[in-house]
Coordinates of C-alpha atoms and ligand atoms in Angstrom, one line a residue:
X19 CA 18.3 -81.5 -35.3
X20 CA 14.9 -83.1 -34.7
X21 CA 12.6 -81.2 -32.3
X22 CA 9.4 -82.4 -30.7
X23 CA 7.8 -79.7 -32.8
X24 CA 8.5 -81.7 -36.0
X25 CA 6.3 -84.6 -34.8
X26 CA 3.1 -85.1 -36.7
X27 CA 1.0 -85.1 -33.5
X28 CA 2.7 -81.8 -32.3
X29 CA 1.9 -80.1 -35.5
X30 CA -1.7 -81.5 -35.4
X31 CA -2.0 -80.1 -31.9
X32 CA -0.7 -76.7 -33.0
X33 CA -3.3 -76.5 -35.7
X34 CA -6.1 -77.8 -33.4
X35 CA -5.1 -75.2 -30.7
X36 CA -6.0 -72.4 -33.2
X37 CA -9.6 -73.8 -33.3
X38 CA -9.8 -74.3 -29.5
X39 CA -8.3 -71.0 -28.3
X40 CA -11.4 -68.9 -29.1
X41 CA -13.8 -71.5 -27.6
X42 CA -15.1 -70.7 -24.2
X43 CA -15.3 -73.4 -21.5
X44 CA -18.9 -72.3 -20.9
X45 CA -19.7 -73.2 -24.5
X46 CA -17.9 -76.5 -24.3
X47 CA -20.0 -77.5 -21.3
X48 CA -23.2 -76.3 -22.9
X49 CA -22.5 -78.4 -26.0
X50 CA -21.8 -81.7 -24.2
X51 CA -23.9 -83.0 -21.4
X52 CA -21.4 -85.8 -20.9
X53 CA -18.4 -83.6 -20.4
X54 CA -17.9 -84.2 -16.7
X55 CA -18.2 -88.0 -17.1
X56 CA -16.0 -88.0 -20.2
X57 CA -13.2 -85.9 -18.7
X58 CA -12.9 -87.2 -15.1
X59 CA -11.3 -90.3 -13.7
X60 CA -11.4 -92.2 -10.5
X61 CA -7.7 -92.9 -9.7
X62 CA -6.5 -94.8 -6.7
X63 CA -7.6 -92.7 -3.7
X64 CA -7.9 -89.5 -5.8
X65 CA -10.8 -88.4 -8.0
X66 CA -9.5 -86.3 -11.0
X67 CA -11.7 -83.9 -12.9
X68 CA -10.0 -82.2 -15.9
X69 CA -13.2 -81.2 -17.7
X70 CA -12.7 -77.5 -16.9
X71 CA -9.8 -77.4 -19.4
X72 CA -10.2 -76.0 -23.0
X73 CA -10.2 -79.5 -24.5
X74 CA -12.6 -81.6 -26.5
X75 CA -12.5 -85.3 -27.6
X76 CA -10.2 -84.4 -30.4
X77 CA -7.7 -82.6 -28.1
X78 CA -7.6 -85.7 -25.9
X79 CA -7.0 -88.0 -28.8
X80 CA -4.3 -85.8 -30.2
X81 CA -2.6 -85.5 -26.8
X82 CA -2.6 -89.3 -26.5
X83 CA -1.1 -89.4 -30.1
X84 CA 1.7 -87.2 -28.9
X85 CA 2.3 -89.3 -25.9
X86 CA 2.5 -92.4 -28.1
X87 CA 4.7 -90.7 -30.6
X88 CA 7.1 -89.9 -27.8
X89 CA 7.1 -93.6 -26.8
X90 CA 5.8 -92.8 -23.4
X91 CA 4.9 -96.4 -22.5
X92 CA 8.3 -97.8 -23.3
X93 CA 10.0 -95.0 -21.4
X94 CA 7.8 -95.7 -18.4
X95 CA 8.6 -99.3 -18.5
X96 CA 12.3 -98.6 -18.8
X97 CA 12.1 -96.3 -15.7
X98 CA 10.3 -98.9 -13.6
X99 CA 12.7 -101.7 -14.8
X100 CA 15.8 -99.7 -13.6
X101 CA 17.2 -98.6 -17.0
X102 CA 19.6 -95.7 -16.5
X103 CA 17.3 -93.0 -17.9
X104 CA 19.0 -90.3 -15.9
X105 CA 21.5 -90.1 -18.7
X106 CA 23.6 -87.1 -17.6
X107 CA 24.4 -88.8 -14.3
X108 CA 24.3 -92.4 -15.6
X109 CA 21.8 -93.4 -13.0
X110 CA 18.6 -95.4 -12.8
X111 CA 15.5 -93.7 -11.5
X112 CA 13.9 -96.1 -9.1
X113 CA 12.0 -94.2 -6.4
X114 CA 9.1 -96.5 -7.4
X115 CA 11.1 -99.5 -6.0
X116 CA 11.2 -97.9 -2.6
X117 CA 7.4 -98.3 -2.3
X118 CA 6.8 -101.3 -4.5
X119 CA 4.7 -103.8 -2.5
X120 CA 5.1 -106.7 -4.9
X121 CA 7.7 -109.4 -4.4
X122 CA 8.9 -109.2 -8.0
X123 CA 12.6 -108.2 -8.2
X124 CA 13.9 -105.0 -9.6
X125 CA 17.3 -105.6 -11.1
X126 CA 19.9 -103.0 -11.4
X127 CA 23.2 -104.2 -13.0
X128 CA 22.0 -107.7 -12.1
X129 CA 21.4 -106.9 -8.4
X130 CA 17.9 -106.9 -6.9
X131 CA 17.5 -103.5 -5.3
X132 CA 14.3 -104.6 -3.6
X133 CA 16.4 -106.6 -1.1
X134 CA 18.3 -103.5 -0.1
X135 CA 15.1 -101.5 0.2
X136 CA 13.6 -104.2 2.4
X137 CA 16.7 -104.4 4.6
X138 CA 16.7 -100.6 5.1
X139 CA 13.0 -100.5 5.8
X140 CA 13.5 -103.2 8.5
X141 CA 16.3 -101.1 10.0
X142 CA 14.0 -98.0 10.0
X143 CA 11.2 -100.0 11.7
X144 CA 13.4 -101.3 14.4
X145 CA 15.0 -97.9 15.1
X146 CA 11.7 -96.1 15.1
X147 CA 10.2 -98.6 17.5
X148 CA 13.1 -98.2 19.8
X149 CA 13.0 -94.4 19.9
X150 CA 9.2 -94.2 20.1
X151 CA 9.1 -96.8 23.0
X152 CA 11.6 -94.7 24.9
X153 CA 14.2 -97.4 24.7
X154 CA 16.7 -95.2 23.0
X155 CA 18.4 -93.1 25.7
X156 CA 20.3 -89.9 25.4
X157 CA 23.6 -89.1 27.3
X158 CA 21.9 -88.7 30.6
X159 CA 19.7 -91.7 30.3
X160 CA 16.6 -89.9 29.3
X161 CA 14.3 -90.9 26.4
X162 CA 14.0 -88.8 23.3
X163 CA 11.1 -86.3 23.1
X164 CA 12.2 -84.0 20.3
X165 CA 13.6 -84.8 16.9
X166 CA 15.3 -82.1 15.0
X167 CA 15.7 -82.9 11.3
X168 CA 18.5 -81.1 9.6
X169 CA 18.6 -81.1 5.8
X170 CA 17.6 -79.0 2.8
X171 CA 15.9 -79.3 -0.6
X172 CA 14.9 -82.9 -1.3
X173 CA 16.3 -83.9 2.1
X174 CA 13.9 -81.6 3.9
X175 CA 10.8 -80.6 1.8
X176 CA 9.3 -84.1 1.5
X177 CA 9.4 -85.1 5.2
X178 CA 8.4 -81.6 6.2
X179 CA 5.4 -81.5 3.8
X180 CA 4.2 -85.0 4.9
X181 CA 4.6 -84.6 8.6
X182 CA 2.7 -81.3 8.4
X183 CA 0.0 -82.9 6.3
X184 CA -0.4 -85.9 8.6
X185 CA 0.1 -84.0 11.9
X186 CA -3.3 -85.1 13.2
X187 CA -2.3 -88.8 12.8
X188 CA 0.6 -88.3 15.3
X189 CA 0.1 -89.8 18.8
X190 CA 2.3 -87.1 20.3
X191 CA 5.1 -89.5 21.3
X192 CA 7.7 -87.3 19.6
X193 CA 7.8 -83.6 18.6
X194 CA 9.3 -83.0 15.2
X195 CA 11.3 -79.9 14.1
X196 CA 13.0 -78.9 10.9
X197 CA 16.1 -76.8 10.2
X198 CA 17.0 -76.2 6.5
X199 CA 18.1 -72.5 6.2
X200 CA 21.7 -71.6 7.0
X201 CA 20.3 -68.4 8.4
X202 CA 21.2 -68.9 12.0
X203 CA 17.8 -67.6 13.1
X204 CA 16.1 -70.9 12.2
X205 CA 18.4 -73.2 14.1
X206 CA 18.4 -70.8 17.1
X207 CA 14.6 -70.6 17.2
X208 CA 14.3 -74.4 17.0
X209 CA 16.9 -75.2 19.6
X210 CA 15.9 -72.5 22.1
X211 CA 13.1 -74.3 23.9
X212 CA 14.6 -77.8 23.6
X213 CA 16.5 -79.9 26.1
X214 CA 19.8 -81.4 24.8
X215 CA 19.4 -84.6 26.9
X216 CA 16.1 -85.5 25.2
X217 CA 16.7 -84.2 21.7
X218 CA 17.8 -86.3 18.8
X219 CA 19.1 -84.9 15.5
X220 CA 18.5 -86.5 12.1
X221 CA 21.0 -85.1 9.7
X222 CA 19.7 -85.9 6.2
X223 CA 22.0 -85.3 3.3
X224 CA 22.5 -87.6 0.4
X225 CA 26.0 -86.2 -0.2
X226 CA 26.7 -85.2 3.4
X227 CA 28.6 -82.2 1.9
X228 CA 25.8 -79.7 1.4
X229 CA 27.1 -76.5 3.1
X230 CA 23.8 -75.4 4.7
X231 CA 23.1 -78.8 6.2
X232 CA 26.7 -79.3 7.5
X233 CA 26.8 -75.8 9.0
X234 CA 23.5 -76.4 10.8
X235 CA 24.7 -79.9 11.9
X236 CA 27.9 -78.5 13.4
X237 CA 25.9 -75.8 15.2
X238 CA 23.6 -78.5 16.7
X239 CA 26.6 -80.6 17.7
X240 CA 28.2 -77.6 19.5
X241 CA 24.8 -76.9 21.2
X242 CA 24.8 -80.5 22.5
X243 CA 28.4 -80.5 23.5
X244 CA 27.9 -77.3 25.5
X245 CA 25.4 -79.2 27.7
X246 CA 27.6 -82.2 28.5
X247 CA 31.2 -83.4 28.7
X248 CA 30.0 -86.9 27.9
X249 CA 32.4 -88.0 25.1
X250 CA 29.7 -90.2 23.4
X251 CA 27.0 -87.6 23.3
X252 CA 27.2 -87.1 19.6
X253 CA 26.8 -90.8 18.9
X254 CA 23.8 -91.0 21.3
X255 CA 22.0 -88.0 19.8
X256 CA 22.9 -87.9 16.1
X257 CA 21.7 -90.2 13.4
X258 CA 22.2 -89.6 9.7
X259 CA 20.6 -90.4 6.4
X260 CA 23.2 -90.4 3.6
X261 CA 25.0 -92.3 0.9
X262 CA 28.2 -90.9 2.2
X263 CA 28.9 -93.2 5.1
X264 CA 32.5 -92.0 5.6
X265 CA 31.6 -88.4 6.0
X266 CA 28.8 -89.2 8.4
X267 CA 31.1 -91.3 10.5
X268 CA 33.8 -88.6 10.6
X269 CA 31.1 -86.1 11.6
X270 CA 30.5 -88.3 14.7
X271 CA 27.5 -90.5 13.8
X272 CA 27.9 -94.1 14.9
X273 CA 28.0 -96.3 11.8
X274 CA 25.1 -98.4 12.9
X275 CA 23.0 -95.2 13.1
X276 CA 23.5 -94.2 9.5
X277 CA 20.6 -95.0 7.3
X278 CA 21.4 -95.2 3.7
X279 CA 19.9 -94.6 0.3
X280 CA 21.2 -95.0 -3.2
X281 CA 22.3 -93.0 -6.2
X282 CA 19.1 -94.1 -8.0
X283 CA 17.0 -92.1 -5.6
X284 CA 16.8 -88.4 -6.6
X285 CA 16.7 -86.0 -3.7
X286 CA 13.3 -84.6 -4.7
X287 CA 11.9 -88.1 -5.0
X288 CA 13.4 -89.4 -1.8
X289 CA 10.8 -89.2 0.9
X290 CA 10.0 -92.8 0.4
X291 CA 13.6 -93.8 1.3
X292 CA 15.3 -93.4 4.7
X293 CA 15.0 -89.6 4.0
X294 CA 11.4 -90.3 5.2
X295 CA 12.8 -91.3 8.6
X296 CA 11.3 -88.2 10.3
X297 CA 7.9 -89.3 9.0
X298 CA 8.2 -92.8 10.5
X299 CA 9.5 -91.3 13.8
X300 CA 6.7 -88.9 14.0
X301 CA 3.8 -91.1 12.9
X302 CA 5.1 -94.6 13.6
X303 CA 6.3 -97.1 11.1
X304 CA 2.9 -98.5 10.2
X305 CA 1.6 -95.1 9.0
X306 CA 4.8 -94.6 7.0
X307 CA 4.1 -98.0 5.4
X308 CA 0.6 -96.9 4.5
X309 CA 2.1 -93.8 2.8
X310 CA 4.3 -96.2 0.7
X311 CA 1.3 -98.4 -0.1
X312 CA -0.8 -95.4 -1.3
X313 CA 2.1 -94.4 -3.6
X314 CA 2.5 -98.0 -4.9
X315 CA -1.3 -98.1 -5.8
X316 CA -0.8 -95.0 -8.0
X317 CA 2.3 -96.5 -9.5
X318 CA 0.5 -99.7 -10.4
X319 CA -2.3 -97.6 -12.0
X320 CA 0.3 -95.6 -13.9
X321 CA 1.9 -98.8 -15.2
X322 CA -1.3 -100.7 -16.0
X323 CA -4.1 -98.3 -17.0
X324 CA -4.6 -97.7 -20.7
X325 CA -3.5 -94.2 -21.7
X326 CA -7.0 -92.8 -22.0
X327 CA -7.7 -93.9 -18.4
X328 CA -4.2 -93.1 -17.0
X329 CA -4.4 -90.3 -14.4
X330 CA -0.7 -89.3 -14.3
X331 CA -0.6 -89.4 -18.0
X332 CA -3.7 -87.3 -18.5
X333 CA -2.7 -84.8 -15.8
X334 CA 0.7 -84.4 -17.6
X335 CA -0.8 -84.1 -21.1
X336 CA -3.4 -81.5 -20.0
X337 CA -0.4 -79.5 -18.6
X338 CA 1.4 -79.9 -21.9
X339 CA -1.7 -78.7 -23.7
X340 CA -2.0 -75.6 -21.5
X341 CA 1.7 -74.8 -21.8
X342 CA 2.8 -75.7 -25.2
X343 CA -0.3 -75.2 -27.2
X344 CA -2.4 -72.6 -25.4
X345 CA 0.7 -70.7 -24.2
X346 CA 0.1 -70.6 -20.5
X347 CA 3.5 -70.3 -18.7
X348 CA 2.5 -70.8 -15.1
X349 CA 0.6 -73.3 -13.1
X350 CA -0.8 -72.9 -9.6
X351 CA -1.3 -75.5 -6.9
X352 CA -4.1 -74.6 -4.5
X353 CA -4.9 -77.0 -1.7
X354 CA -8.2 -76.5 0.1
X355 CA -6.8 -78.4 3.0
X356 CA -4.8 -76.6 5.6
X357 CA -2.8 -79.8 6.3
X358 CA -1.4 -79.6 2.7
X359 CA 0.0 -76.1 3.3
X360 CA 3.5 -77.2 2.3
X361 CA 2.5 -79.1 -0.8
X362 CA 3.0 -76.1 -3.1
X363 CA 6.5 -75.6 -1.9
X364 CA 7.2 -79.3 -2.2
X365 CA 5.8 -79.6 -5.7
X366 CA 7.6 -76.5 -6.7
X367 CA 10.9 -78.3 -6.1
X368 CA 9.7 -81.5 -7.6
X369 CA 8.5 -79.9 -10.8
X370 CA 10.8 -77.0 -11.3
X371 CA 14.0 -78.8 -10.4
X372 CA 13.0 -81.7 -12.6
X373 CA 11.7 -80.0 -15.7
X374 CA 13.2 -76.5 -15.5
X375 CA 15.6 -77.5 -18.4
X376 CA 16.2 -76.1 -21.8
X377 CA 18.5 -78.8 -23.3
X378 CA 17.0 -82.0 -24.8
X379 CA 18.3 -85.5 -24.5
X380 CA 20.4 -85.1 -27.6
X381 CA 22.1 -81.9 -26.3
X382 CA 20.1 -79.5 -28.4
X383 CA 18.6 -76.3 -27.1
X384 CA 14.8 -76.9 -27.1
X385 CA 12.6 -74.6 -29.2
X386 CA 9.5 -75.0 -27.1
X387 CA 8.5 -74.3 -23.5
X388 CA 9.3 -76.9 -20.9
X389 CA 8.3 -76.8 -17.2
X390 CA 5.8 -74.3 -16.0
X391 CA 6.4 -71.7 -13.3
X392 CA 4.8 -73.6 -10.3
X393 CA 3.5 -71.6 -7.4
X394 CA 0.7 -71.7 -5.0
X395 CA -0.6 -71.4 -1.5
X396 CA -3.4 -72.8 0.6
X397 CA -6.4 -71.8 -1.6
X398 CA -8.5 -70.1 0.9
X399 CA -5.7 -67.7 1.9
X400 CA -4.8 -67.2 -1.8
X401 CA -8.3 -66.1 -2.4
X402 CA -7.6 -63.0 -0.3
X403 CA -4.3 -62.4 -1.8
X404 CA -3.5 -63.3 -5.4
X405 CA -6.8 -64.6 -6.8
X406 CA -7.6 -61.1 -8.1
X407 CA -4.8 -61.8 -10.6
X408 CA -6.1 -65.3 -11.3
X409 CA -9.6 -63.9 -12.2
X410 CA -8.8 -60.7 -14.0
X411 CA -5.1 -60.5 -14.6
X412 CA -3.6 -60.5 -18.1
X413 CA -1.7 -63.8 -17.4
X414 CA -3.9 -66.9 -17.4
X415 CA -2.7 -69.4 -14.7
X416 CA -4.1 -72.9 -15.0
X417 CA -4.5 -74.3 -11.5
X418 CA -5.0 -77.6 -9.6
X419 CA -7.6 -77.3 -6.9
X420 CA -6.9 -80.0 -4.3
X421 CA -9.5 -80.8 -1.7
X422 CA -11.1 -83.6 0.3
X423 CA -14.6 -84.7 1.2
X424 CA -13.9 -85.3 4.8
X425 CA -12.0 -82.8 6.9
X426 CA -9.0 -83.8 9.0
X427 CA -10.6 -81.7 11.9
X428 CA -14.4 -81.9 11.8
X429 CA -15.5 -78.6 13.5
X430 CA -19.1 -77.7 12.7
X431 CA -19.6 -75.3 9.9
X432 CA -16.0 -75.2 8.8
X433 CA -15.6 -77.8 6.1
X434 CA -18.7 -76.9 4.0
X435 CA -17.7 -73.3 4.0
X436 CA -14.2 -74.2 2.9
X437 CA -15.4 -76.5 0.1
X438 CA -18.1 -74.1 -1.0
X439 CA -15.1 -71.9 -1.9
X440 CA -13.3 -74.7 -3.6
X441 CA -16.2 -75.4 -5.9
X442 CA -17.1 -71.7 -6.4
X443 CA -13.6 -70.6 -7.4
X444 CA -13.3 -73.2 -10.1
X445 CA -16.7 -72.3 -11.4
X446 CA -16.0 -68.6 -11.3
X447 CA -12.6 -69.0 -13.1
X448 CA -14.4 -71.0 -15.8
X449 CA -17.6 -69.0 -16.3
X450 CA -16.5 -65.5 -15.4
X451 CA -19.3 -62.9 -15.5
X452 CA -20.4 -60.9 -18.5
X453 CA -21.8 -57.4 -19.0
X454 CA -25.4 -58.6 -19.1
X455 CA -25.1 -60.3 -15.7
X456 CA -23.3 -57.3 -14.2
X457 CA -25.9 -54.9 -15.5
X458 CA -28.8 -57.0 -14.1
X459 CA -27.1 -57.2 -10.7
X460 CA -26.3 -53.5 -10.5
X461 CA -29.8 -52.6 -11.7
X462 CA -31.3 -54.7 -9.0
X463 CA -29.1 -52.9 -6.5
X464 CA -30.6 -49.5 -7.7
X465 CA -27.5 -48.1 -9.4
X466 CA -27.9 -45.4 -12.0
X467 CA -27.2 -46.0 -15.7
X468 CA -24.1 -43.8 -15.4
X469 CA -22.8 -45.8 -12.5
X470 CA -23.5 -49.0 -14.3
X471 CA -21.7 -47.9 -17.4
X472 CA -18.6 -47.0 -15.4
X473 CA -18.6 -50.2 -13.4
X474 CA -19.2 -52.8 -16.1
X475 CA -15.7 -52.8 -17.6
X476 CA -14.1 -53.2 -14.2
X477 CA -16.4 -55.9 -13.1
X478 CA -16.2 -58.1 -16.2
X479 CA -14.5 -61.5 -15.6
X480 CA -13.8 -63.1 -18.9
X481 CA -13.5 -66.6 -17.4
X482 CA -12.2 -69.4 -19.6
X483 CA -9.4 -70.1 -17.1
X484 CA -8.6 -73.8 -16.8
X485 CA -8.6 -75.8 -13.6
X486 CA -8.1 -79.4 -12.6
X487 CA -10.0 -80.7 -9.5
X488 CA -8.3 -83.3 -7.4
X489 CA -10.7 -84.6 -4.8
X490 CA -9.8 -87.1 -2.1
X491 CA -12.1 -88.7 0.4
X492 CA -9.8 -87.6 3.2
X493 CA -6.1 -86.8 3.7
X494 CA -4.7 -90.0 5.1
X495 CA -1.2 -91.5 4.8
X496 CA -2.5 -93.7 2.0
X497 CA -4.3 -91.0 0.0
X498 CA -1.4 -88.6 0.4
X499 CA 1.0 -91.3 -0.9
X500 CA -1.2 -91.7 -4.0
X501 CA -1.4 -87.9 -4.5
X502 CA 2.4 -87.4 -4.4
X503 CA 3.0 -90.4 -6.7
X504 CA 0.4 -89.0 -9.1
X505 CA 2.4 -85.8 -9.4
X506 CA 5.8 -87.6 -9.6
X507 CA 4.6 -89.6 -12.6
X508 CA 3.1 -86.4 -14.1
X509 CA 6.6 -84.9 -13.9
X510 CA 8.2 -87.9 -15.5
X511 CA 5.6 -87.9 -18.4
X512 CA 6.1 -84.2 -19.1
X513 CA 9.9 -84.7 -19.1
X514 CA 9.6 -87.4 -21.8
X515 CA 7.2 -85.3 -23.9
X516 CA 9.7 -82.4 -23.7
X517 CA 12.6 -84.8 -24.4
X518 CA 14.6 -83.5 -21.4
X519 CA 16.3 -85.3 -18.5
X520 CA 14.0 -84.7 -15.5
X521 CA 16.4 -86.3 -13.0
X522 CA 19.5 -84.2 -12.9
X523 CA 19.8 -80.6 -11.5
X524 CA 22.9 -79.0 -13.0
X525 CA 21.2 -75.6 -12.7
X526 CA 21.5 -75.8 -8.9
X527 CA 25.2 -76.5 -8.9
X528 CA 26.5 -73.3 -10.4
X529 CA 25.4 -71.0 -7.6
X530 CA 26.6 -73.5 -5.0
X531 CA 30.1 -73.5 -6.5
X532 CA 30.2 -69.7 -6.7
X533 CA 29.1 -69.3 -3.1
X534 CA 32.0 -71.6 -2.0
X535 CA 34.4 -69.3 -3.8
X536 CA 33.0 -66.1 -2.3
X537 CA 32.8 -67.4 1.3
X538 CA 36.6 -66.9 2.0
X539 CA 36.4 -63.5 0.3
X540 CA 34.0 -62.4 3.0
X541 CA 36.5 -63.3 5.7
X542 CA 39.7 -62.1 4.0
X543 CA 40.7 -58.5 3.2
X544 CA 41.1 -59.1 -0.5
X545 CA 38.6 -60.0 -3.1
X546 CA 40.5 -62.4 -5.2
X547 CA 37.9 -63.7 -7.6
X548 CA 37.1 -62.0 -11.0
X549 CA 33.8 -60.4 -10.2
X550 CA 31.7 -57.8 -12.0
X551 CA 31.6 -54.3 -10.4
X552 CA 28.2 -54.9 -8.9
X553 CA 29.3 -58.0 -7.1
X554 CA 32.5 -56.3 -5.9
X555 CA 30.5 -53.3 -4.8
X556 CA 28.0 -55.3 -2.8
X557 CA 30.7 -57.5 -1.2
X558 CA 32.7 -54.5 -0.2
X559 CA 29.6 -52.8 1.3
X560 CA 28.8 -55.9 3.3
X561 CA 32.3 -56.2 4.6
X562 CA 32.7 -52.6 5.5
X563 CA 29.4 -52.4 7.4
X564 CA 29.9 -55.8 9.0
X565 CA 33.2 -54.6 10.5
X566 CA 32.1 -51.1 11.4
Ligands
F6P5 O1 18.8 -78.3 -4.3 C1 19.8 -79.1 -5.0 C2 20.0 -80.4 -4.3 O2 21.0 -81.0 -4.9 C3 18.7 -81.2 -4.3 O3 18.5 -82.0 -5.4 C4 18.9 -82.0 -3.0 O4 17.7 -82.6 -2.6 C5 19.4 -81.0 -2.1 O5 20.3 -80.2 -2.9 C6 20.2 -81.5 -0.9 O6 21.3 -82.3 -1.2 P1 21.8 -83.3 -0.1 O7 20.8 -84.3 0.2 O8 23.0 -83.9 -0.8 O9 22.2 -82.5 1.1

């Protein structure tokens, strides 16, 4: 069995990490006046500074050696060319083709998928225009005002994150709502203020079998039917995005109102496909197109830039360095932009569903760490919640700080205050504060020697906590497209370095199958499945109290 750990570059990085670990970032900056220029890159629509990582020239060179030794460029080219690199499902991975702006064909089994993409985009554009102009009428002849998007996971998080991020670009033609949780409280809350005659439902499910989505869709259908005895109401108020046309039709969606996607689009990479329909409805087609263009610019950069200039590659390799060689197991995403408040949740799925794997391409259990534990929150709120842990906790959490030069809402005094925190937190995480500085501060404040001695150990921040800065000019459809594509390619690169298949999600299936088995046991008297005593005890308690 050959492991990535046996590669010469991996071994060299392990040896090099022993030298780098004791070196403080403060020292690395003091020794190299060029450090910021050396370790920052202007990428399409995003500036990337990775200088506040425990790296030096040698680290970067060795990381690039590792990328080359893992054949990263040829894997990248295979992915973009439509090779079936999702080996466990026998599928190509072509979300890049959904946003590709060039006229060059992308052939999959001899068929140019770009033709299909163009046809679907044209259908989306026509439909979106009709709904937004008010030409699409509901059962009573009224135009649509509210769109309720029903879907979960990759069929929800992308559109939700993007429409939240670009909310200020909406012209208010349509209101958008999302239902993902099968907990009835969400669908009830969303539907309560809405009027059936002016509400449209977009049911997004690649498979059209996902139980949460189908349960919510049936509830929405009942809600609509309760308002009218019009036999065509469902067809006038429901559209679907799915690869399963038969199931969508039998649900009650008119065939011409089903938007399709393909098995070569993974759920968590699907917002560029018809899964992005809510985005186009909310913002208008031209802004959706700009989002695609921004992503395409980043793809082009990823395909063309040499490795030492390549943003997605460098972002990925710095993550590999922090995880595999410095031993950091988590990674935080901290947007300093309220509009990106769903980005951490979105990236959590994208990264953790992709690279939360422990079997390599050859079927061996890996003997190294793969995907990091991804978590995060809008940075400024995080500061008043978990940053204590980030600064002084025993677990070091490398973090991406995402901000923009221009605010989405320019209200005097706000953005500079926000961004002062953005810069300050990264600096504080890096530099920390030592005993001498604390002593000087407390002395100036008139503290006694005894008080100073007590406080010093509690106030010490050791610093040396790595961060990346991602700085955009402004959140726009284009820059957001570039940012998401940057992360998508980072995920791909890391998957190749770890020799794992980033594009399947078998780990999600097991729980789904077991829930399907337990569901009838909640309705019937008997528990028929072979469960452990804890599961039986909990189910029995639930049933007893439910029926009490
Ligand atoms: O969470 C698992 C998953 O399979 C995701 O990959 C997918 O995005 C989501 O469920 C929803 O699946 P579907 O689009 O088929 O409803």
